[in-house]
XYZ file of C-alpha atoms in Angstrom:
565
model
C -28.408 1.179 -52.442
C -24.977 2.907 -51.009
C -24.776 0.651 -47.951
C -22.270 1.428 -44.487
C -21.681 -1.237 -42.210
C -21.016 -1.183 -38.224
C -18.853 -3.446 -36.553
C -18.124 -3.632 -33.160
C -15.962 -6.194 -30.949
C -15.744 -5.291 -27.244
C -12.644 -7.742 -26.401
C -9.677 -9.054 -28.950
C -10.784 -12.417 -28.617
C -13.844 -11.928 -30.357
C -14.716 -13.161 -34.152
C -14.646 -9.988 -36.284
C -14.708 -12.188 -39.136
C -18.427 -13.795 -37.979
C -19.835 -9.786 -37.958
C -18.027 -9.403 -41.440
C -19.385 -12.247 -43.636
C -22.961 -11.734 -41.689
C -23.191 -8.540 -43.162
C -21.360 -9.731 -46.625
C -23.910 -12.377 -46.870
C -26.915 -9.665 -46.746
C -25.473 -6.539 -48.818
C -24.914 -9.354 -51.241
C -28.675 -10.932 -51.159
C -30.240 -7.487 -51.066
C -28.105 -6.217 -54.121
C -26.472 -3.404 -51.617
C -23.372 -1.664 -52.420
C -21.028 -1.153 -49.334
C -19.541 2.388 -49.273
C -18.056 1.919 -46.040
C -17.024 -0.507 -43.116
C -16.925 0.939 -39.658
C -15.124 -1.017 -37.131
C -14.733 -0.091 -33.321
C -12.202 -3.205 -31.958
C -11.204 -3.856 -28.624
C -13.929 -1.227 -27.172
C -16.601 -1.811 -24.595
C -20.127 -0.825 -25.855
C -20.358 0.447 -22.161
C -18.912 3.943 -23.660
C -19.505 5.775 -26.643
C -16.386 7.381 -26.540
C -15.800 5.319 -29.862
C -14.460 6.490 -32.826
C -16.031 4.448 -34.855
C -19.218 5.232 -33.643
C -18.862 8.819 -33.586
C -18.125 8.445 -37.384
C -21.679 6.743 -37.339
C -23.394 9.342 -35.514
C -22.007 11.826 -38.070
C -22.631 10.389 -41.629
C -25.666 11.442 -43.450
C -27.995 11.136 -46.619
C -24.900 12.208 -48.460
C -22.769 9.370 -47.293
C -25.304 6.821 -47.319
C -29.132 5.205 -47.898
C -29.001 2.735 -45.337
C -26.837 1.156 -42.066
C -26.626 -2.398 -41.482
C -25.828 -3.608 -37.791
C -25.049 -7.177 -37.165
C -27.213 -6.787 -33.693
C -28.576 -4.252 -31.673
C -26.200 -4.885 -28.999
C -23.357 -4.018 -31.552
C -24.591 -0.538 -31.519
C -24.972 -0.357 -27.707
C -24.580 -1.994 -24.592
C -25.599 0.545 -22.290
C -28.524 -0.557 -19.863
C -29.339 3.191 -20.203
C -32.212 2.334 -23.286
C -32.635 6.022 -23.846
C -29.179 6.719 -25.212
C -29.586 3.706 -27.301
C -32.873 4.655 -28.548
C -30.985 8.489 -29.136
C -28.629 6.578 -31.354
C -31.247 5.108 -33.512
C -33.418 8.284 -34.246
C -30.072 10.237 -35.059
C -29.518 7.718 -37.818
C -32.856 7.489 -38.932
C -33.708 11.327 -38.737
C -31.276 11.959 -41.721
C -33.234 10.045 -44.216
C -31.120 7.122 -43.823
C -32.568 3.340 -43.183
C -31.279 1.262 -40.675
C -31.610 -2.641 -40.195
C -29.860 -4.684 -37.552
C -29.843 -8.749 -38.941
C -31.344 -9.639 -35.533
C -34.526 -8.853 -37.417
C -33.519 -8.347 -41.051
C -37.453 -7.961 -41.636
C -37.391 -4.786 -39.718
C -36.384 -1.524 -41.507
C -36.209 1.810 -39.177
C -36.748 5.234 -41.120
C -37.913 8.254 -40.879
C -38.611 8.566 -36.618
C -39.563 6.284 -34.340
C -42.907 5.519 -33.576
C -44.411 4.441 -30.365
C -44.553 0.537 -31.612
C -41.100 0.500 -32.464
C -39.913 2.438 -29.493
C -41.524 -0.560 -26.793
C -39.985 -2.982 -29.696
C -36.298 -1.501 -29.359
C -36.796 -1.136 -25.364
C -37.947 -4.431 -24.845
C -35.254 -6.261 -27.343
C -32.551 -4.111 -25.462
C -33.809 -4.974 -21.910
C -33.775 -8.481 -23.059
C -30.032 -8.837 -24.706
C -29.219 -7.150 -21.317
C -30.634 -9.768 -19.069
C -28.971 -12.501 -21.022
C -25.468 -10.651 -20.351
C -26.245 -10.602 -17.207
C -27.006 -14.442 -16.735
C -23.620 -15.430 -18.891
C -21.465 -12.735 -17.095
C -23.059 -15.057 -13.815
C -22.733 -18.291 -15.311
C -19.370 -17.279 -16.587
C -18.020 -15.783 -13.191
C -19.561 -19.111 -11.592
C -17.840 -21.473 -13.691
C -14.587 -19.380 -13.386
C -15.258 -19.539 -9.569
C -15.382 -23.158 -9.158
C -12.269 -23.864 -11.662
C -10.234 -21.806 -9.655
C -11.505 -22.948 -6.224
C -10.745 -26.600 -8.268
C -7.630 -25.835 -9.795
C -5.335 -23.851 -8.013
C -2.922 -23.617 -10.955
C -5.617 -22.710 -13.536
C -5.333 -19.842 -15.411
C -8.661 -18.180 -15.059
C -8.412 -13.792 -15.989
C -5.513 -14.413 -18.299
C -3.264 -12.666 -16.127
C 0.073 -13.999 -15.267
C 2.581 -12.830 -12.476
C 5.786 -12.064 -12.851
C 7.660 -15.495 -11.615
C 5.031 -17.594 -13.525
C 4.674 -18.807 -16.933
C 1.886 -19.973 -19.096
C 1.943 -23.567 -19.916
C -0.562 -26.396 -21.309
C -2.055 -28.156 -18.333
C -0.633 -31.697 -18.996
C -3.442 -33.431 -16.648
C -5.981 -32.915 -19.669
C -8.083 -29.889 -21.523
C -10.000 -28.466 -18.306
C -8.525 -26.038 -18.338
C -6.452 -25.550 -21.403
C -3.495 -23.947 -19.469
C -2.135 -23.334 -16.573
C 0.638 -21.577 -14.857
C 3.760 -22.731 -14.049
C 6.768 -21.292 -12.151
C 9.131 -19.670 -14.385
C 12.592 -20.253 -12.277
C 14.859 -18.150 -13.507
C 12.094 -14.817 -12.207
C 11.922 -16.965 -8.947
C 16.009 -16.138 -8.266
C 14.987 -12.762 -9.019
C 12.193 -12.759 -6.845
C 14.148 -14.463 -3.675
C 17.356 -12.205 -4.424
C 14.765 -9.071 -3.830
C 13.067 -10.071 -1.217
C 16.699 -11.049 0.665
C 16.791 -7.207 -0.209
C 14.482 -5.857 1.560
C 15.255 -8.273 4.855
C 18.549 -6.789 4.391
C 17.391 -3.205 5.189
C 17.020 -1.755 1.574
C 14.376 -0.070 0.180
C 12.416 -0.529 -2.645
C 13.943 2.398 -4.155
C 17.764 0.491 -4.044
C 16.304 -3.046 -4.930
C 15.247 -0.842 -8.325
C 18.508 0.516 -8.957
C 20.246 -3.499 -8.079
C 18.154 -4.725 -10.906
C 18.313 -1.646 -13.432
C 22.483 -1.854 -12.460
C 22.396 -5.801 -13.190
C 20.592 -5.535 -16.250
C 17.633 -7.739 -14.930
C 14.143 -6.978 -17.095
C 11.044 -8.065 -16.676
C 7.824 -8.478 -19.314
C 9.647 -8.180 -22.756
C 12.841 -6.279 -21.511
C 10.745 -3.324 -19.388
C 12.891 -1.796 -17.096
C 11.426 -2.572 -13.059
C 10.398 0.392 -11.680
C 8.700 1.207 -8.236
C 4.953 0.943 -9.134
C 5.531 -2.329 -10.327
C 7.915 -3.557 -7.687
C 5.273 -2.230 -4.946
C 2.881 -4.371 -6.074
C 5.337 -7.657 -6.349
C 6.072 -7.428 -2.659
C 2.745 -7.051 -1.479
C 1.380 -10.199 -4.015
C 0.228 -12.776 -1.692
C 0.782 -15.576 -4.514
C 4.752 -15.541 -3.713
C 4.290 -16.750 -0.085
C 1.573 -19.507 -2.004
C -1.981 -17.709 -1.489
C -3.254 -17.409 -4.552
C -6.772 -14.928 -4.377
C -9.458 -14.126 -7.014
C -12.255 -11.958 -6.033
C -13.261 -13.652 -2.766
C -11.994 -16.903 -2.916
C -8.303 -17.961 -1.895
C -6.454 -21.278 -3.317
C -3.073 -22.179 -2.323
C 0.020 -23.456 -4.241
C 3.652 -23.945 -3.395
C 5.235 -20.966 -2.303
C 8.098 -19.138 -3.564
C 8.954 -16.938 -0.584
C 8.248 -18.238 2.952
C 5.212 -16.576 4.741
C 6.919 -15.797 7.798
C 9.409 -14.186 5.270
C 7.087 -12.331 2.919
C 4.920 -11.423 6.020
C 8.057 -9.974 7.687
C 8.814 -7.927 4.485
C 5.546 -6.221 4.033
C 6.797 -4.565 7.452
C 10.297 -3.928 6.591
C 9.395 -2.186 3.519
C 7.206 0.710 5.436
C 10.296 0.682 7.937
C 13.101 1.003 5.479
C 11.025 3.630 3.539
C 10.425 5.691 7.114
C 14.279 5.527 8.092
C 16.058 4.911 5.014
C 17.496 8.457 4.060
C 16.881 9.569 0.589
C 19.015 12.522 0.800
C 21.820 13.028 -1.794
C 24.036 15.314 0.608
C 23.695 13.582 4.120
C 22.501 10.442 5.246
C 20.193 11.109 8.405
C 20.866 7.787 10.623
C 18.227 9.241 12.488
C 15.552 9.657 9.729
C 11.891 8.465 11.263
C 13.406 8.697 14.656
C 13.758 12.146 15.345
C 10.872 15.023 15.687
C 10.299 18.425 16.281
C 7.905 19.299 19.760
C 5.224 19.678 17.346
C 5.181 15.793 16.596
C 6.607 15.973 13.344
C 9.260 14.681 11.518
C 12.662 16.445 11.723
C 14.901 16.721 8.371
C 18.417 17.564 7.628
C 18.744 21.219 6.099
C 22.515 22.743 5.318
C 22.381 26.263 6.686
C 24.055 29.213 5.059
C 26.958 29.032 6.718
C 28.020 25.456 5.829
C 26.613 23.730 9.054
C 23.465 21.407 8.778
C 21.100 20.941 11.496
C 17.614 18.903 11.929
C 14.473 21.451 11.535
C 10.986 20.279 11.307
C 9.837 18.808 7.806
C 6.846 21.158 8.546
C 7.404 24.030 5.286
C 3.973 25.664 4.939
C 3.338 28.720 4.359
C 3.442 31.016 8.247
C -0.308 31.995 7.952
C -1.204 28.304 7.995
C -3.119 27.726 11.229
C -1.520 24.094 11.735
C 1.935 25.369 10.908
C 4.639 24.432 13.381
C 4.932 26.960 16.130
C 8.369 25.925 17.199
C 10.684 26.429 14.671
C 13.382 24.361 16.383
C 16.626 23.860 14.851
C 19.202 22.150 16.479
C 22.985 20.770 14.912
C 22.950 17.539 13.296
C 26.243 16.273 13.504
C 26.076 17.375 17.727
C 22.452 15.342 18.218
C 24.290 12.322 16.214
C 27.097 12.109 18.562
C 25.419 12.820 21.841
C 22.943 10.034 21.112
C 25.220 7.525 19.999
C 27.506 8.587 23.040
C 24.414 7.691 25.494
C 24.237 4.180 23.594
C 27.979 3.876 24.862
C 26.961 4.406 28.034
C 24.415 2.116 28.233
C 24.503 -0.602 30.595
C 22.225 -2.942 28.391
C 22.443 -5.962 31.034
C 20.002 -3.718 32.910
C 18.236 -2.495 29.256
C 17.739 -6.700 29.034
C 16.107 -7.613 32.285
C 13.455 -4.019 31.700
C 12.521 -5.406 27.906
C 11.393 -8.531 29.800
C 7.846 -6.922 30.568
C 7.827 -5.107 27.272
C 8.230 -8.734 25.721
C 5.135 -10.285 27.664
C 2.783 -7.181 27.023
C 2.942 -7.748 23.434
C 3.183 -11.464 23.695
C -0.133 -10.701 25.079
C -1.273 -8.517 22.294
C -0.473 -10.955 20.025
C -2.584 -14.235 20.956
C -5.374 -11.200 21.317
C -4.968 -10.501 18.087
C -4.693 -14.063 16.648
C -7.461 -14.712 18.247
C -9.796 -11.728 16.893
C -8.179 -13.226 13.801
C -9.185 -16.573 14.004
C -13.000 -15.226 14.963
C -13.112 -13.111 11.668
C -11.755 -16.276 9.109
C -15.185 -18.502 10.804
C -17.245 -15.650 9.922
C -15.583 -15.011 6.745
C -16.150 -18.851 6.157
C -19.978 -18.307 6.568
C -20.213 -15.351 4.269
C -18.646 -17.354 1.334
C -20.883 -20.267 2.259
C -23.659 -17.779 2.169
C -22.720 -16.378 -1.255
C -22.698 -19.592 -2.948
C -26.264 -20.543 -1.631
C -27.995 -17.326 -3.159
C -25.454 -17.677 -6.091
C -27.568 -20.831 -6.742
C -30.931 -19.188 -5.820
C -29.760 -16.712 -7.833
C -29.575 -18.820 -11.009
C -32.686 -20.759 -10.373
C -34.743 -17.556 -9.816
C -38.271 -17.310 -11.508
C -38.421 -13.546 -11.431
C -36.238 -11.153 -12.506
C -37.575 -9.027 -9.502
C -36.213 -12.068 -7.095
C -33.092 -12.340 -9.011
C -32.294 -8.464 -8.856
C -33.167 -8.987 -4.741
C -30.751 -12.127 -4.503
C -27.900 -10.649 -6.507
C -28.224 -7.152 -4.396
C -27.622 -9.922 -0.900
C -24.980 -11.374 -2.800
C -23.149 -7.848 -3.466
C -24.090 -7.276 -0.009
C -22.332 -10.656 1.374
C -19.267 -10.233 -1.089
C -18.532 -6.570 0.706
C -18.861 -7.905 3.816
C -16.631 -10.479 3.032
C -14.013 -7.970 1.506
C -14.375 -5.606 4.463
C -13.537 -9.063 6.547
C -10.903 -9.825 4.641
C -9.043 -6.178 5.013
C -9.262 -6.415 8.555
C -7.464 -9.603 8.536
C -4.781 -8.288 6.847
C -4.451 -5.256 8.804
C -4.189 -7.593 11.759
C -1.538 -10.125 10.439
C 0.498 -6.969 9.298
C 0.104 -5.925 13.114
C 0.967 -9.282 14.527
C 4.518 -9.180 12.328
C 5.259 -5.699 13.317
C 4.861 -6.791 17.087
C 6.438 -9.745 16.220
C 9.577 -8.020 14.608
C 9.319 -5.653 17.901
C 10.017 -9.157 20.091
C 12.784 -10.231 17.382
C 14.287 -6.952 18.165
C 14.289 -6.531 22.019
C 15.389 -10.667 22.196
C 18.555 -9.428 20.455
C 19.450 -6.901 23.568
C 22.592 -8.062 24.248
C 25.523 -6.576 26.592
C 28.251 -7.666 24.073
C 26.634 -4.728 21.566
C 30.363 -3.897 19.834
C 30.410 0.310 19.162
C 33.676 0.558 18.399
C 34.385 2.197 15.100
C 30.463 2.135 13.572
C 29.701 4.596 10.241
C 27.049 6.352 9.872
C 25.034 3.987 8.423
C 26.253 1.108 11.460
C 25.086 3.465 13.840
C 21.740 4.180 12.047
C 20.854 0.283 12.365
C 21.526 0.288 16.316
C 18.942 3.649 16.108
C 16.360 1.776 14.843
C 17.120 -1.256 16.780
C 16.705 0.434 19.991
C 14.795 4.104 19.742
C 11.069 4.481 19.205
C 11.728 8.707 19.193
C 14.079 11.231 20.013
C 13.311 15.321 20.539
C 15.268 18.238 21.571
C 13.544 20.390 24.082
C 15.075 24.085 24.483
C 15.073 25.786 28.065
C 16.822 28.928 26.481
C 19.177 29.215 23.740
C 21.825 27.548 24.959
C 20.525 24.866 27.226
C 18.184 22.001 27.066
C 17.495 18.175 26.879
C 17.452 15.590 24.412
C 14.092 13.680 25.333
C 14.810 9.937 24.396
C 12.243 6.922 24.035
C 13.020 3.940 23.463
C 10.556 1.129 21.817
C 11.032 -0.684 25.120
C 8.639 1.914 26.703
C 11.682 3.082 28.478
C 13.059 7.377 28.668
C 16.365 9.164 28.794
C 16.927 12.734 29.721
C 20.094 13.973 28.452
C 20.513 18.062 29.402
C 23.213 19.812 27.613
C 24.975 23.423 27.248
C 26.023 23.928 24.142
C 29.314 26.456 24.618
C 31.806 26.963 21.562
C 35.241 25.637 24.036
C 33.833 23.270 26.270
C 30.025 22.333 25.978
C 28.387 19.939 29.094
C 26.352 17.148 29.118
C 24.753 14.829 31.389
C 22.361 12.230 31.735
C 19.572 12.393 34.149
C 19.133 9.889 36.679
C 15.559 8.159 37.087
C 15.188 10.105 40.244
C 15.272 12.972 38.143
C 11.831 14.279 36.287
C 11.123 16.785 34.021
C 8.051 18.568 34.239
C 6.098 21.018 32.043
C 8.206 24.114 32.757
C 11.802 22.014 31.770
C 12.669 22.193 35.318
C 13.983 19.312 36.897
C 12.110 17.377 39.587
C 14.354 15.523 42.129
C 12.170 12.868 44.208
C 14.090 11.665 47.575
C 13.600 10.415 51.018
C 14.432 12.214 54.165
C 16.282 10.869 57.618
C 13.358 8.864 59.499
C 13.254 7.321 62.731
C 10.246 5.053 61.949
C 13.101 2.687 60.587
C 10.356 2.157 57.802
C 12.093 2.974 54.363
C 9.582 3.384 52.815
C 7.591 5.412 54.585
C 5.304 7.910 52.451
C 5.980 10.704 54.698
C 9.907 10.325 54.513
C 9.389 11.359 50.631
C 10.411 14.639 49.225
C 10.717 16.361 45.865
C 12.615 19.543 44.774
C 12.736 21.412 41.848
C 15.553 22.801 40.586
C 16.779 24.575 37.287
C 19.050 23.647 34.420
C 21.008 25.967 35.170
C 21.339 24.320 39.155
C 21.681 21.181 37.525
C 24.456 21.646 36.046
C 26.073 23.564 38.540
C 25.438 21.026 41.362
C 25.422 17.181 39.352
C 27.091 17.535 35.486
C 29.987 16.191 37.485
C 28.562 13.414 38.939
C 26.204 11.615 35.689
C 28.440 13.474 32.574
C 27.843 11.816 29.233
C 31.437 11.790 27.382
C 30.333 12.972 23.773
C 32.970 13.035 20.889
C 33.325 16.228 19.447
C 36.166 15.663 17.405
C 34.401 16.358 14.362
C 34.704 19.875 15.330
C 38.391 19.774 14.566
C 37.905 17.875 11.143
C 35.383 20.249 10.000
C 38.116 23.154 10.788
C 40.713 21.235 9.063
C 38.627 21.013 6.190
């Protein structure tokens, strides 16, 4: 009898060779001659996109008298019954046999009665319930090696800075994994990176220019770096699933923690142009609240216009359409930063400092709240994990395992709010680090580009240009302090003004300029209420009546270069 075989394995580490001389052993015995050997290997009986088995599905009388099947889960693993049962009366409905050595005794032809249909349902719902109670037992006893064995090497998957290695404290378990130094240096080198200001986009090109590899000579590239910075196992937290274990770290977790923030930062300023470098990049918007990028205009000048480019009938498109030079914003802000008297700057960061001091042992606290109840979920998952296993039902197992899944996203839900907090508590942290290095001794003499980029981001939270007509307006500027600086200027082509508004001075919603004074009194009470006045005056006024008294010396000698160019 012409005789084709079916082989699956769902996973490499799986004996083909058991399937192969299980079937040998009865085509040999029954006198069958094999025309064929099927094999799907490496493929999940989950799916039958197979190509094995859709050779299966498609051989017929011609090809073949009868199909032997180690077991009935070789032909299908799908909890779905029906599909499996489908599978079974396509064979059979050709005129060709099929036997699966389960149940050698058994020989399906012809269709499927109603006997043989409970028969295949109930053998299938079986084989699935034992999967399912040595996928648990197997999870469980994974789940208590790690939780007992920090260094064990549980999924088979190794990061890059680690190596697998025979655990020399005995055979449970058989290996372990070790660090791999000489990926450490690269590790620490890149993560100096990134404290240094560069993004992960440079740190690629560093390695790719130094000839550093990773995983059989594979070039880094950004998916994979992303995902190194953000493991938790180089600052020594080692997680699987929901539990955590902890080993010696390679970076330090202030470090690593502090990185996680400076790699959103240095993406948001670091300027990815390859004709200007925008020191400004993540700093300055357009009145619509977006970002503002650096565009070269016809005529050879570039300016900052709003990153917003859809199309005009949008209904969220920008309505502004600012554009305003880029080389004129760079100097006038970096000329205010000249003028600033950061003694003063110092002493006003001091309540900026305490408010997020403040927010901080809030947060730790909401933190320390959510690892307790975290705590009790886990203990809670590994009392109806044992309930689980004990169960008496499979109705009271299915209801235990649902609370479990229930617990376990709970517990993952907890866990993401953690780390949205800790990255929170670094970023305010870093915001502290920042305003503690305020210092009056702040050196601008002779900064790049780039120089004055890093005192941008030191000190600014936002910066926008606000037009009262064509050629006047006001640079709006924020600082992260909480502070504001109003800087009104009149662009003219030989001799353009600008000035910096006192703190007297207010703008309001029509750009004009709100002046807030007291009058003569004879109460001889300062601060009497009804001694206060405000005017309003223009831009126009403004300048007229006080550009001489708070100008803002901006250098415009890059006028001249350009014209010598």
């Amino acid at each position: 009898m012409r005789t084709v075989q079916y082989i699956r394995v769902s996973t490499t580490n799986q004996d083909v060779i058991r399937q192969k001389e299980k079937l040998k052993t009865y085509c040999e015995r029954e006198n069958y001659t094999v025309v064929d050997i099927i094999t799907d290997f490496g493929i999940s009986g989950s799916t039958f996109e197979r190509d094995g088995f859709k050779k299966l599905m498609d051989i017929t009388s011609k090809d073949a008298d009868i199909v032997i099947v180690s077991e009935l889960s070789r032909l299908s693993r799908k909890e779905e019954i029906l599909e499996t049962l489908n599978s079974v009366q396509n064979i059979i409905s050709k005129g060709i046999k099929l036997v699966f050595l389960d149940n050698p005794s058994k020989v399906y032809e012809g269709s499927l009665d109603i006997m043989e249909i409970l028969t295949l349902s109930l053998a299938a719902y079986l084989a699935a319930e034992e999967r399912k109670a040595i996928k648990t037992r197997n999870q469980e006893g994974k789940k208590a090696l790690f939780k007992n064995t920090p260094y064990a090497l549980v999924d088979g998957k190794i990061p890059y800075g680690f190596k697998k290695v025979v655990n020399p404290a005995g055979n449970h378990p058989k290996y372990i994994i070790d660090y791999e130094e000489s990926e450490c240096d690269v590790i620490r080198k890149i993560f100096q990176m990134i404290m240094e200001g560069k993004s992960v986009a440079q740190v690629m090109h560093f390695l790719h220019n130094s000839g550093i590899r990773h995983n059989d000579d594979v070039i880094f590239n950004r998916q994979f770096l992303s995902k190194l910075f953000s493991n938790e196992i180089y600052k020594g937290i080692r997680r699987r699933k929901n539990e955590t274990a902890y080993i010696k770290a390679i970076i330090e977790p202030e470090i690593w923690d502090t990185v996680q923030v400076k790699i959103k930062e240095n993406h948001l300023y670091q300027s990815r142009g390859t004709i200007m470098f925008n020191p400004l990049k993540g700093i300055i918007r357009c009145r619509c609240g977006r970002a503002m990028m650096i565009k070269n205009k016809s005529d050879g000048l570039y300016v900052y216009r709003c990153s917003d480019v859809q199309p005009q009938y949008m209904p969220n498109r920008c309505e502004y359409h600012d554009s305003i030079r880029f080389e004129l914003t760079n100097e006038v802000i970096f000329a205010l930063f000249k003028s600033l008297d950061f003694i003063e700057i110092k002493g006003k960061f001091a309540d900026k400092i305490a408010d997020l001091e403040i927010q901080i042992n809030g947060i730790e606290k909401q933190i320390k709240e959510d690892k307790k109840e975290t705590s009790t979920l886990k203990d809670e998952i590994e009392i109806l994990g044992e309930r689980y296993m004990s169960a008496k039902s499979q109705l009271l197992a299915d209801k235990v395992q649902e609370n479990i899944l229930k617990k376990e996203d709970e517990a993952a839900e907890l866990h993401k709010r953690i780390l949205q907090k800790e990255d929170l508590i670094t970023r305010l942290k870093n915001q502290i680090q920042n305003l503690n290095e305020v210092s009056k001794d702040e050196d601008f003499e002779n900064l790049n580009i780039n120089e004055r980029a890093e005192i941008f981001r030191k000190y600014l939270k936002e910066v926008q240009y606000l037009p009262k007509t064509q050629m006047q307006g006001f640079y709006r500027v924020q600082y992260i302090s909480g502070m504001e600086t109003f800087i009104a200027v009149k662009k003219t082509k030989s001799k353009p003004i600008f000035a910096v508004l006192p703190d007297a001075f207010k703008l309001n919603d029509k750009l004009n300029i709100e002046i807030t004074g007291f009058t003569n009194t004879n109460s001889g009470n300062l601060y009497d209420l009804s001694a206060v006045r405000k005017t309003e005056i223009t831009i126009q006024k403004f300048f007229n009546s006080y550009s001489d008294v708070y100008p803002l010396d901006v250098d415009l000698s890059y006028r001249q270069e350009r014209k010598n160019k």
